[in-house]
PDB file of C-alpha atoms in Angstrom:
ATOM      1  CA  MET A 870      -9.920 -23.082  -3.102  1.00 94.00           C
ATOM      2  CA  PHE A 871      -8.796 -20.261  -4.660  1.00 97.00           C
ATOM      3  CA  LYS A 872      -5.593 -19.232  -6.199  1.00 97.00           C
ATOM      4  CA  ALA A 873      -4.661 -15.388  -6.019  1.00 97.00           C
ATOM      5  CA  GLN A 874      -1.968 -13.658  -8.237  1.00 98.00           C
ATOM      6  CA  VAL A 875      -0.747 -10.516  -7.214  1.00 98.00           C
ATOM      7  CA  ASP A 876       1.284  -8.075  -9.105  1.00 98.00           C
ATOM      8  CA  VAL A 877       2.955  -5.164  -6.965  1.00 98.00           C
ATOM      9  CA  MET A 878       4.823  -2.476  -9.044  1.00 98.00           C
ATOM     10  CA  LEU A 879       6.285   0.737  -8.125  1.00 96.00           C
ATOM     11  CA  ARG A 880       3.888   3.645  -8.999  1.00 95.00           C
ATOM     12  CA  PRO A 881       4.459   5.433 -12.269  1.00 93.00           C
ATOM     13  CA  ALA A 882       5.474   8.537 -10.855  1.00 90.00           C
ATOM     14  CA  ILE A 883       8.438   6.743  -9.016  1.00 92.00           C
ATOM     15  CA  LEU A 884      11.835   6.098 -10.834  1.00 90.00           C
ATOM     16  CA  ASP A 885      12.456   2.584 -11.175  1.00 93.00           C
ATOM     17  CA  VAL A 886      16.181   2.660 -11.082  1.00 91.00           C
ATOM     18  CA  GLU A 887      16.305  -1.169 -11.502  1.00 91.00           C
ATOM     19  CA  GLY A 888      14.223  -0.901 -14.538  1.00 94.00           C
ATOM     20  CA  LYS A 889      16.291   1.891 -15.956  1.00 93.00           C
ATOM     21  CA  THR A 890      19.500  -0.183 -15.528  1.00 92.00           C
ATOM     22  CA  VAL A 891      18.202  -2.875 -17.339  1.00 95.00           C
ATOM     23  CA  GLU A 892      16.750  -0.531 -19.897  1.00 95.00           C
ATOM     24  CA  ASN A 893      20.344   0.643 -20.386  1.00 94.00           C
ATOM     25  CA  ALA A 894      21.563  -2.752 -21.029  1.00 96.00           C
ATOM     26  CA  LEU A 895      18.994  -3.360 -23.480  1.00 96.00           C
ATOM     27  CA  ARG A 896      20.110  -0.121 -25.197  1.00 95.00           C
ATOM     28  CA  SER A 897      23.651  -1.323 -25.244  1.00 95.00           C
ATOM     29  CA  LEU A 898      22.688  -4.915 -26.726  1.00 96.00           C
ATOM     30  CA  GLY A 899      21.166  -2.754 -29.466  1.00 96.00           C
ATOM     31  CA  TYR A 900      17.352  -3.158 -28.571  1.00 96.00           C
ATOM     32  CA  GLU A 901      16.661   0.400 -29.923  1.00 91.00           C
ATOM     33  CA  ASN A 902      12.925  -0.269 -29.919  1.00 93.00           C
ATOM     34  CA  ALA A 903      12.651  -1.692 -26.406  1.00 93.00           C
ATOM     35  CA  GLY A 904      12.323   0.566 -23.312  1.00 92.00           C
ATOM     36  CA  HIS A 905      10.001   1.769 -20.293  1.00 94.00           C
ATOM     37  CA  VAL A 906      11.378  -1.210 -18.352  1.00 96.00           C
ATOM     38  CA  ARG A 907       9.493  -1.457 -14.882  1.00 96.00           C
ATOM     39  CA  ILE A 908      10.541  -4.302 -12.536  1.00 96.00           C
ATOM     40  CA  GLY A 909       7.964  -5.597 -10.094  1.00 97.00           C
ATOM     41  CA  LYS A 910       6.776  -8.604  -7.998  1.00 97.00           C
ATOM     42  CA  HIS A 911       4.707 -11.238  -9.031  1.00 98.00           C
ATOM     43  CA  ILE A 912       3.272 -13.223  -5.701  1.00 98.00           C
ATOM     44  CA  THR A 913       0.950 -16.136  -5.686  1.00 98.00           C
ATOM     45  CA  LEU A 914      -0.803 -17.649  -2.791  1.00 97.00           C
ATOM     46  CA  LYS A 915      -3.778 -20.047  -2.235  1.00 97.00           C
ATOM     47  CA  ILE A 916      -6.930 -18.990  -0.223  1.00 97.00           C
ATOM     48  CA  GLU A 917      -9.824 -21.114   1.167  1.00 95.00           C
ATOM     49  CA  ALA A 918     -12.927 -19.288   0.784  1.00 95.00           C
ATOM     50  CA  GLU A 919     -16.538 -20.052   0.316  1.00 95.00           C
ATOM     51  CA  SER A 920     -16.922 -17.882  -2.772  1.00 96.00           C
ATOM     52  CA  ARG A 921     -14.947 -16.104  -5.250  1.00 96.00           C
ATOM     53  CA  GLU A 922     -15.888 -12.583  -3.995  1.00 96.00           C
ATOM     54  CA  GLU A 923     -14.635 -13.814  -0.329  1.00 97.00           C
ATOM     55  CA  ALA A 924     -11.209 -15.147  -1.822  1.00 97.00           C
ATOM     56  CA  GLN A 925     -11.002 -11.734  -3.842  1.00 97.00           C
ATOM     57  CA  ARG A 926     -11.718  -9.659  -0.691  1.00 97.00           C
ATOM     58  CA  ILE A 927      -9.185 -11.750   1.453  1.00 98.00           C
ATOM     59  CA  ALA A 928      -6.555 -11.254  -1.416  1.00 98.00           C
ATOM     60  CA  ASN A 929      -7.139  -7.658  -1.555  1.00 98.00           C
ATOM     61  CA  ASP A 930      -6.874  -7.034   2.099  1.00 97.00           C
ATOM     62  CA  ILE A 931      -3.539  -8.938   2.184  1.00 98.00           C
ATOM     63  CA  SER A 932      -2.244  -6.887  -0.681  1.00 98.00           C
ATOM     64  CA  LYS A 933      -3.051  -3.797   0.650  1.00 96.00           C
ATOM     65  CA  LYS A 934      -1.898  -4.422   4.274  1.00 95.00           C
ATOM     66  CA  VAL A 935       1.261  -6.484   3.458  1.00 96.00           C
ATOM     67  CA  LEU A 936       2.302  -7.096   0.055  1.00 98.00           C
ATOM     68  CA  SER A 937       2.483  -3.611  -1.216  1.00 97.00           C
ATOM     69  CA  ASN A 938       3.356  -0.322   0.431  1.00 96.00           C
ATOM     70  CA  PRO A 939       0.907   2.454  -0.931  1.00 94.00           C
ATOM     71  CA  VAL A 940       3.396   5.022  -0.712  1.00 94.00           C
ATOM     72  CA  MET A 941       5.529   3.774  -3.558  1.00 95.00           C
ATOM     73  CA  GLU A 942       3.712   0.892  -5.072  1.00 97.00           C
ATOM     74  CA  ASP A 943       0.223  -0.363  -6.542  1.00 97.00           C
ATOM     75  CA  TYR A 944      -0.998  -3.619  -6.765  1.00 98.00           C
ATOM     76  CA  THR A 945      -3.354  -5.681  -8.986  1.00 98.00           C
ATOM     77  CA  VAL A 946      -4.818  -9.070  -7.905  1.00 98.00           C
ATOM     78  CA  SER A 947      -6.608 -11.832  -9.910  1.00 97.00           C
ATOM     79  CA  VAL A 948      -8.298 -14.652  -8.314  1.00 97.00           C
ATOM     80  CA  THR A 949      -9.192 -18.126 -10.056  1.00 96.00           C
ATOM     81  CA  GLU A 950     -10.781 -21.066  -8.564  1.00 95.00           C
ATOM     82  CA  ILE A 951      -8.747 -24.052  -8.548  1.00 93.00           C
ATOM     83  CA  GLU A 952      -9.470 -27.809  -7.729  1.00 84.00           C
ATOM     84  CA  THR A 953      -8.504 -28.984  -4.211  1.00 73.00           C
ATOM     85  CA  ALA A 954      -6.491 -31.558  -5.488  1.00 64.00           C
ATOM     86  CA  GLU A 955      -4.506 -29.224  -7.457  1.00 64.00           C
ATOM     87  CA  ALA A 956      -4.113 -27.271  -4.468  1.00 56.00           C
ATOM     88  CA  ALA A 957      -2.615 -30.214  -2.357  1.00 55.00           C
TER      89      ALA A 957
ATOM     90  CA  MET B1248      16.650   5.733  32.704  1.00 93.00           C
ATOM     91  CA  LYS B1249      16.790   2.857  30.557  1.00 96.00           C
ATOM     92  CA  ILE B1250      16.964   2.184  26.677  1.00 97.00           C
ATOM     93  CA  GLY B1251      15.595  -0.697  25.084  1.00 98.00           C
ATOM     94  CA  VAL B1252      17.239  -2.019  21.841  1.00 98.00           C
ATOM     95  CA  VAL B1253      14.890  -4.357  19.870  1.00 98.00           C
ATOM     96  CA  VAL B1254      16.592  -7.312  18.270  1.00 98.00           C
ATOM     97  CA  PHE B1255      14.715  -8.593  15.113  1.00 97.00           C
ATOM     98  CA  PRO B1256      16.016 -11.801  13.192  1.00 97.00           C
ATOM     99  CA  GLY B1257      18.542  -9.915  11.035  1.00 97.00           C
ATOM    100  CA  SER B1258      19.316  -6.839  13.080  1.00 97.00           C
ATOM    101  CA  ASN B1259      23.113  -6.188  12.864  1.00 97.00           C
ATOM    102  CA  CYS B1260      23.451  -3.039  14.739  1.00 97.00           C
ATOM    103  CA  ASP B1261      21.769  -4.138  17.748  1.00 97.00           C
ATOM    104  CA  HIS B1262      25.034  -4.723  19.642  1.00 98.00           C
ATOM    105  CA  ASP B1263      26.553  -1.420  18.453  1.00 97.00           C
ATOM    106  CA  ALA B1264      23.531   0.476  19.737  1.00 98.00           C
ATOM    107  CA  TYR B1265      23.669  -1.453  22.885  1.00 98.00           C
ATOM    108  CA  TRP B1266      27.238  -0.565  23.177  1.00 97.00           C
ATOM    109  CA  ALA B1267      27.041   3.170  22.640  1.00 97.00           C
ATOM    110  CA  ILE B1268      24.105   3.406  25.037  1.00 97.00           C
ATOM    111  CA  LYS B1269      25.700   1.542  27.813  1.00 97.00           C
ATOM    112  CA  HIS B1270      29.534   2.135  27.450  1.00 96.00           C
ATOM    113  CA  ASN B1271      30.015   5.374  25.639  1.00 96.00           C
ATOM    114  CA  LEU B1272      26.977   7.115  27.161  1.00 96.00           C
ATOM    115  CA  GLY B1273      26.845   5.167  30.623  1.00 96.00           C
ATOM    116  CA  ILE B1274      23.118   4.770  30.350  1.00 96.00           C
ATOM    117  CA  ASN B1275      21.105   1.373  31.255  1.00 97.00           C
ATOM    118  CA  ALA B1276      20.434  -0.582  28.078  1.00 97.00           C
ATOM    119  CA  GLU B1277      18.524  -3.722  27.485  1.00 97.00           C
ATOM    120  CA  PHE B1278      17.818  -5.862  24.557  1.00 98.00           C
ATOM    121  CA  LEU B1279      14.053  -6.694  23.541  1.00 98.00           C
ATOM    122  CA  PHE B1280      13.514  -9.620  21.721  1.00 97.00           C
ATOM    123  CA  HIS B1281      11.253  -9.374  18.833  1.00 97.00           C
ATOM    124  CA  LYS B1282       8.750 -12.041  20.072  1.00 96.00           C
ATOM    125  CA  GLU B1283       8.305 -10.407  23.262  1.00 94.00           C
ATOM    126  CA  HIS B1284       5.480  -8.336  24.063  1.00 95.00           C
ATOM    127  CA  ASP B1285       6.959  -6.241  26.914  1.00 95.00           C
ATOM    128  CA  LEU B1286       9.021  -3.071  26.701  1.00 97.00           C
ATOM    129  CA  LYS B1287      10.459  -3.845  30.176  1.00 96.00           C
ATOM    130  CA  GLY B1288       9.942  -0.397  31.527  1.00 96.00           C
ATOM    131  CA  CYS B1289      12.135   1.262  29.009  1.00 97.00           C
ATOM    132  CA  ASP B1290      12.091   5.001  28.691  1.00 96.00           C
ATOM    133  CA  ALA B1291      13.191   5.089  24.923  1.00 97.00           C
ATOM    134  CA  ILE B1292      13.354   2.271  22.318  1.00 98.00           C
ATOM    135  CA  ILE B1293      15.769   1.973  19.779  1.00 98.00           C
ATOM    136  CA  LEU B1294      14.894   0.077  16.385  1.00 98.00           C
ATOM    137  CA  PRO B1295      18.251  -0.633  15.054  1.00 98.00           C
ATOM    138  CA  GLY B1296      19.844  -1.201  11.791  1.00 97.00           C
ATOM    139  CA  GLY B1297      20.349  -4.263  10.055  1.00 97.00           C
ATOM    140  CA  PHE B1298      18.139  -6.411   7.468  1.00 97.00           C
ATOM    141  CA  SER B1299      15.047  -7.592   9.809  1.00 96.00           C
ATOM    142  CA  TYR B1300      13.587 -10.467   8.136  1.00 95.00           C
ATOM    143  CA  GLY B1301      16.412 -10.568   5.287  1.00 95.00           C
ATOM    144  CA  ASP B1302      14.566  -7.380   3.725  1.00 94.00           C
ATOM    145  CA  TYR B1303      12.221  -9.844   2.635  1.00 95.00           C
ATOM    146  CA  LEU B1304       9.221  -8.461   0.433  1.00 95.00           C
ATOM    147  CA  ARG B1305      10.331  -4.668   1.359  1.00 95.00           C
ATOM    148  CA  SER B1306      12.813  -3.608   3.920  1.00 96.00           C
ATOM    149  CA  GLY B1307      11.050  -3.394   7.180  1.00 96.00           C
ATOM    150  CA  ALA B1308       7.693  -4.853   5.900  1.00 96.00           C
ATOM    151  CA  ILE B1309       7.765  -7.904   7.920  1.00 96.00           C
ATOM    152  CA  ALA B1310       9.280  -6.436  11.070  1.00 97.00           C
ATOM    153  CA  ARG B1311       6.592  -4.078  11.226  1.00 96.00           C
ATOM    154  CA  PHE B1312       4.202  -7.040  12.347  1.00 96.00           C
ATOM    155  CA  SER B1313       6.552  -8.338  14.894  1.00 96.00           C
ATOM    156  CA  PRO B1314       5.045  -9.060  18.265  1.00 97.00           C
ATOM    157  CA  ILE B1315       6.801  -6.356  19.808  1.00 97.00           C
ATOM    158  CA  MET B1316       6.019  -3.648  17.379  1.00 97.00           C
ATOM    159  CA  LYS B1317       2.514  -3.825  18.604  1.00 97.00           C
ATOM    160  CA  GLU B1318       3.675  -2.448  22.101  1.00 97.00           C
ATOM    161  CA  VAL B1319       6.206  -0.137  20.252  1.00 98.00           C
ATOM    162  CA  ILE B1320       3.518   1.364  18.279  1.00 98.00           C
ATOM    163  CA  GLU B1321       1.328   1.972  21.367  1.00 97.00           C
ATOM    164  CA  PHE B1322       4.295   3.391  23.227  1.00 98.00           C
ATOM    165  CA  ALA B1323       5.164   5.722  20.358  1.00 98.00           C
ATOM    166  CA  ASN B1324       1.316   7.054  19.968  1.00 97.00           C
ATOM    167  CA  SER B1325       1.333   7.663  23.711  1.00 96.00           C
ATOM    168  CA  GLY B1326       4.455   9.854  23.531  1.00 96.00           C
ATOM    169  CA  GLY B1327       7.279   7.555  24.199  1.00 96.00           C
ATOM    170  CA  LEU B1328      10.293   8.206  22.598  1.00 97.00           C
ATOM    171  CA  VAL B1329      11.294   5.860  19.645  1.00 98.00           C
ATOM    172  CA  ILE B1330      14.187   6.264  17.291  1.00 98.00           C
ATOM    173  CA  GLY B1331      14.650   4.080  14.086  1.00 98.00           C
ATOM    174  CA  ILE B1332      18.146   3.996  12.651  1.00 98.00           C
ATOM    175  CA  CYS B1333      18.545   2.833   9.185  1.00 98.00           C
ATOM    176  CA  ASN B1334      16.421  -0.423   8.800  1.00 98.00           C
ATOM    177  CA  GLY B1335      14.680   0.942  12.002  1.00 98.00           C
ATOM    178  CA  PHE B1336      13.554   4.075  10.050  1.00 98.00           C
ATOM    179  CA  GLN B1337      12.204   1.873   7.067  1.00 98.00           C
ATOM    180  CA  ILE B1338      10.280  -0.036   9.943  1.00 98.00           C
ATOM    181  CA  LEU B1339       8.840   3.145  11.469  1.00 98.00           C
ATOM    182  CA  CYS B1340       7.726   4.132   7.972  1.00 98.00           C
ATOM    183  CA  GLU B1341       6.363   0.679   7.226  1.00 97.00           C
ATOM    184  CA  SER B1342       4.570   0.956  10.415  1.00 97.00           C
ATOM    185  CA  GLY B1343       3.108   4.228   9.767  1.00 96.00           C
ATOM    186  CA  LEU B1344       4.693   5.915  12.864  1.00 98.00           C
ATOM    187  CA  LEU B1345       6.477   8.148  10.155  1.00 98.00           C
ATOM    188  CA  PRO B1346       5.277   9.253   6.657  1.00 98.00           C
ATOM    189  CA  GLY B1347       7.088   8.484   3.496  1.00 97.00           C
ATOM    190  CA  ALA B1348       9.030   5.363   2.373  1.00 97.00           C
ATOM    191  CA  LEU B1349      12.625   4.698   1.759  1.00 97.00           C
ATOM    192  CA  LEU B1350      13.452   3.676  -2.012  1.00 96.00           C
ATOM    193  CA  ARG B1351      16.394   1.945  -3.559  1.00 94.00           C
ATOM    194  CA  ASN B1352      19.361   4.355  -3.794  1.00 95.00           C
ATOM    195  CA  ARG B1353      19.316   6.451  -6.872  1.00 93.00           C
ATOM    196  CA  ASP B1354      22.569   4.874  -8.065  1.00 90.00           C
ATOM    197  CA  LEU B1355      21.524   1.450  -7.093  1.00 87.00           C
ATOM    198  CA  ARG B1356      24.903   0.914  -4.998  1.00 92.00           C
ATOM    199  CA  PHE B1357      24.910   0.041  -1.442  1.00 96.00           C
ATOM    200  CA  ILE B1358      26.658   2.855   0.190  1.00 97.00           C
ATOM    201  CA  SER B1359      28.956   2.539   3.164  1.00 97.00           C
ATOM    202  CA  LYS B1360      30.776   5.635   4.123  1.00 97.00           C
ATOM    203  CA  PHE B1361      31.191   8.567   6.416  1.00 98.00           C
ATOM    204  CA  ILE B1362      29.040  11.613   5.450  1.00 98.00           C
ATOM    205  CA  HIS B1363      27.958  14.790   6.928  1.00 98.00           C
ATOM    206  CA  ILE B1364      24.579  15.849   8.104  1.00 98.00           C
ATOM    207  CA  ARG B1365      23.217  19.223   9.038  1.00 98.00           C
ATOM    208  CA  ILE B1366      21.113  19.857  11.941  1.00 98.00           C
ATOM    209  CA  GLU B1367      18.049  21.798  10.784  1.00 98.00           C
ATOM    210  CA  ARG B1368      16.517  22.131  14.201  1.00 96.00           C
ATOM    211  CA  GLY B1369      18.253  22.268  17.591  1.00 95.00           C
ATOM    212  CA  ASP B1370      15.176  22.263  19.330  1.00 95.00           C
ATOM    213  CA  THR B1371      13.668  18.747  19.263  1.00 96.00           C
ATOM    214  CA  ILE B1372      13.999  16.039  21.902  1.00 96.00           C
ATOM    215  CA  PHE B1373      16.701  14.405  19.913  1.00 97.00           C
ATOM    216  CA  THR B1374      18.691  17.333  18.974  1.00 97.00           C
ATOM    217  CA  GLY B1375      18.514  19.700  22.289  1.00 96.00           C
ATOM    218  CA  GLU B1376      22.173  19.418  22.967  1.00 96.00           C
ATOM    219  CA  LEU B1377      22.936  20.427  19.180  1.00 97.00           C
ATOM    220  CA  ASN B1378      22.372  23.644  17.473  1.00 97.00           C
ATOM    221  CA  ARG B1379      20.725  24.420  14.074  1.00 97.00           C
ATOM    222  CA  GLY B1380      23.328  24.525  11.488  1.00 97.00           C
ATOM    223  CA  ASP B1381      25.975  22.042  13.271  1.00 97.00           C
ATOM    224  CA  VAL B1382      27.176  19.606  11.055  1.00 98.00           C
ATOM    225  CA  LEU B1383      27.634  16.029  12.179  1.00 98.00           C
ATOM    226  CA  ARG B1384      30.103  13.504  10.718  1.00 98.00           C
ATOM    227  CA  ILE B1385      28.400  10.210  10.715  1.00 98.00           C
ATOM    228  CA  PRO B1386      28.335   6.802   8.707  1.00 98.00           C
ATOM    229  CA  ILE B1387      25.748   5.627   6.236  1.00 98.00           C
ATOM    230  CA  ALA B1388      25.490   2.098   5.115  1.00 98.00           C
ATOM    231  CA  HIS B1389      22.363   1.268   3.323  1.00 97.00           C
ATOM    232  CA  GLY B1390      21.048   0.247  -0.182  1.00 96.00           C
ATOM    233  CA  GLU B1391      17.497   1.624   0.407  1.00 96.00           C
ATOM    234  CA  GLY B1392      17.764   5.028   1.978  1.00 97.00           C
ATOM    235  CA  ASN B1393      16.407   7.226  -0.670  1.00 97.00           C
ATOM    236  CA  TYR B1394      13.714   9.020   1.247  1.00 98.00           C
ATOM    237  CA  HIS B1395      10.409   9.382  -0.721  1.00 97.00           C
ATOM    238  CA  ALA B1396       6.901  10.858  -0.283  1.00 96.00           C
ATOM    239  CA  ASP B1397       4.349  12.707  -2.112  1.00 95.00           C
ATOM    240  CA  LYS B1398       4.255  16.333  -2.613  1.00 95.00           C
ATOM    241  CA  ALA B1399       1.511  17.061   0.108  1.00 97.00           C
ATOM    242  CA  THR B1400       3.408  14.994   2.627  1.00 97.00           C
ATOM    243  CA  LEU B1401       6.743  16.652   1.880  1.00 98.00           C
ATOM    244  CA  GLN B1402       4.891  20.018   2.201  1.00 98.00           C
ATOM    245  CA  ARG B1403       3.732  19.129   5.504  1.00 98.00           C
ATOM    246  CA  LEU B1404       7.234  17.649   6.880  1.00 98.00           C
ATOM    247  CA  GLU B1405       8.588  21.254   5.656  1.00 97.00           C
ATOM    248  CA  GLU B1406       5.850  23.185   7.244  1.00 97.00           C
ATOM    249  CA  ASN B1407       5.761  21.564  10.664  1.00 97.00           C
ATOM    250  CA  ASP B1408       9.647  21.440  10.633  1.00 97.00           C
ATOM    251  CA  GLN B1409       9.831  17.609  10.628  1.00 98.00           C
ATOM    252  CA  ILE B1410      13.010  17.510   8.864  1.00 98.00           C
ATOM    253  CA  ILE B1411      15.741  17.418  11.248  1.00 98.00           C
ATOM    254  CA  PHE B1412      18.714  16.125   9.585  1.00 98.00           C
ATOM    255  CA  THR B1413      19.886  16.871   5.733  1.00 98.00           C
ATOM    256  CA  TYR B1414      22.783  15.569   3.812  1.00 98.00           C
ATOM    257  CA  CYS B1415      25.425  18.310   3.244  1.00 98.00           C
ATOM    258  CA  ASP B1416      28.800  18.914   2.789  1.00 98.00           C
ATOM    259  CA  PRO B1417      31.689  19.216   5.566  1.00 98.00           C
ATOM    260  CA  LYS B1418      30.764  23.129   5.677  1.00 97.00           C
ATOM    261  CA  GLY B1419      27.103  22.413   5.773  1.00 97.00           C
ATOM    262  CA  ASN B1420      26.044  23.343   2.560  1.00 98.00           C
ATOM    263  CA  VAL B1421      23.039  21.218   1.303  1.00 97.00           C
ATOM    264  CA  SER B1422      22.790  20.523  -2.428  1.00 97.00           C
ATOM    265  CA  GLU B1423      22.315  17.771  -4.934  1.00 96.00           C
ATOM    266  CA  ASP B1424      26.087  17.304  -4.723  1.00 97.00           C
ATOM    267  CA  THR B1425      25.791  16.204  -1.373  1.00 98.00           C
ATOM    268  CA  ASN B1426      23.005  14.017  -1.586  1.00 98.00           C
ATOM    269  CA  PRO B1427      24.320  10.159  -1.494  1.00 98.00           C
ATOM    270  CA  ASN B1428      21.099   8.369  -2.174  1.00 97.00           C
ATOM    271  CA  GLY B1429      18.533  10.706  -3.982  1.00 96.00           C
ATOM    272  CA  SER B1430      16.502  11.256  -0.915  1.00 98.00           C
ATOM    273  CA  GLN B1431      13.965  14.324  -1.744  1.00 97.00           C
ATOM    274  CA  LEU B1432      14.980  17.440  -0.047  1.00 98.00           C
ATOM    275  CA  ASN B1433      18.366  15.594   1.022  1.00 98.00           C
ATOM    276  CA  ILE B1434      16.387  14.213   3.804  1.00 98.00           C
ATOM    277  CA  ALA B1435      18.772  12.068   6.337  1.00 98.00           C
ATOM    278  CA  GLY B1436      16.211  12.075   9.207  1.00 98.00           C
ATOM    279  CA  ILE B1437      12.625  13.036  10.261  1.00 98.00           C
ATOM    280  CA  VAL B1438      10.632  13.156  13.183  1.00 98.00           C
ATOM    281  CA  ASN B1439       6.684  12.616  13.688  1.00 98.00           C
ATOM    282  CA  GLU B1440       4.498  15.467  14.217  1.00 97.00           C
ATOM    283  CA  ALA B1441       4.495  15.099  17.814  1.00 97.00           C
ATOM    284  CA  GLY B1442       8.188  15.183  17.884  1.00 97.00           C
ATOM    285  CA  ASN B1443       8.621  11.812  19.802  1.00 97.00           C
ATOM    286  CA  VAL B1444       9.484   9.489  17.065  1.00 98.00           C
ATOM    287  CA  LEU B1445      12.672   9.945  15.105  1.00 98.00           C
ATOM    288  CA  GLY B1446      13.789   8.072  11.929  1.00 98.00           C
ATOM    289  CA  MET B1447      17.045   8.630  10.393  1.00 98.00           C
ATOM    290  CA  MET B1448      19.490   6.708   7.987  1.00 98.00           C
ATOM    291  CA  PRO B1449      22.644   7.508   9.144  1.00 98.00           C
ATOM    292  CA  HIS B1450      24.174   5.681  12.004  1.00 98.00           C
ATOM    293  CA  PRO B1451      24.865   7.816  15.214  1.00 98.00           C
ATOM    294  CA  GLU B1452      25.606   4.354  17.037  1.00 98.00           C
ATOM    295  CA  ARG B1453      28.754   3.875  15.069  1.00 97.00           C
ATOM    296  CA  ALA B1454      29.822   7.559  15.822  1.00 97.00           C
ATOM    297  CA  CYS B1455      30.252   7.543  19.582  1.00 97.00           C
ATOM    298  CA  ASP B1456      33.475   6.505  20.381  1.00 95.00           C
ATOM    299  CA  SER B1457      36.771   8.060  18.958  1.00 95.00           C
ATOM    300  CA  VAL B1458      38.280   4.599  18.220  1.00 95.00           C
ATOM    301  CA  LEU B1459      35.382   4.542  15.565  1.00 95.00           C
ATOM    302  CA  GLY B1460      36.574   7.669  13.827  1.00 94.00           C
ATOM    303  CA  SER B1461      33.721   9.861  15.148  1.00 97.00           C
ATOM    304  CA  THR B1462      31.970  11.065  18.299  1.00 97.00           C
ATOM    305  CA  ASP B1463      29.434  13.070  16.409  1.00 97.00           C
ATOM    306  CA  GLY B1464      26.721  10.705  17.106  1.00 97.00           C
ATOM    307  CA  VAL B1465      27.080  11.251  20.938  1.00 97.00           C
ATOM    308  CA  GLY B1466      24.972  14.442  20.643  1.00 97.00           C
ATOM    309  CA  ILE B1467      21.947  12.938  19.377  1.00 97.00           C
ATOM    310  CA  PHE B1468      21.602  10.184  22.390  1.00 97.00           C
ATOM    311  CA  ARG B1469      22.798  12.874  24.854  1.00 96.00           C
ATOM    312  CA  SER B1470      19.965  15.142  23.730  1.00 97.00           C
ATOM    313  CA  LEU B1471      17.354  12.373  24.309  1.00 96.00           C
ATOM    314  CA  ILE B1472      18.589  11.332  27.651  1.00 94.00           C
ATOM    315  CA  THR B1473      18.629  14.885  28.712  1.00 93.00           C
ATOM    316  CA  ALA B1474      15.204  15.438  27.524  1.00 91.00           C
ATOM    317  CA  ARG B1475      13.996  12.369  29.447  1.00 86.00           C
ATOM    318  CA  GLU B1476      15.853  13.362  32.634  1.00 82.00           C
ATOM    319  CA  GLU B1477      14.323  16.735  32.523  1.00 77.00           C
ATOM    320  CA  VAL B1478      10.855  15.080  32.265  1.00 69.00           C
ATOM    321  CA  ALA B1479      11.598  12.702  35.181  1.00 62.00           C
ATOM    322  CA  VAL B1480      12.843  15.673  37.616  1.00 56.00           C
TER     323      VAL B1480
END
């Protein structure tokens, strides 16, 4: 059993209005040194697969096809093996 | 002539579209449930506005994989007429039937108000009864209507004359001031390259009855009906 963690972020070229709003709030709180806030999604899923490579391939496939939209988002995937007991 | 209106879980303009087609335009209309695999012989399909699947993940992202979308995509790819309104536009972009994507509105706010759009082409299936330069007063109601595409895609849209509606002022002037949501090139509606699939953020179905304050949406549906009936004759 494997656990996949997927991060989906707006592409750098796209203005993240939500991040920008949070950034403005930080400014008004006096955090002058913090900026460039970007907001995305963190998605976890469990995958049954024979090998890490297979799990990685499935996770990439899902990320590309469903979890992200390549027009506006990039994704990163990390896969780790977990105990079956942990998965249940 | 029969127009199908797809009902996804979370659609909320399906009845408006059905009413406009059936009662304001006097054409047969039929609901098509998202779990079905049958377009029931409809001559055109409307993907209505709303929040299909709660807009989970991304607006339109889950609806795009609904059972009926397989048929809608095949229908569109074989030249069938499809209109996506608001959430329907988002679904068409997610499904790849139209290029680009709809991002959060520039100012983050959900915008619900009457706006004006300019007809950029009067010679499409969806605008045949209208003229280039005509201005329609139609409502928008969306939080994610900010049209985005990469440079190459925008260039293709312009070269192929695929931009058919742009946000403008009551006189038809298009500028940054008349852009409600930050859409690139003030895009309010586009067609695919073949011209049989239309996606638009404004709601023509909410502007087909004088009771609602505007009948400017009629021309779009009327154009589609005329185009279809001409083919049938």
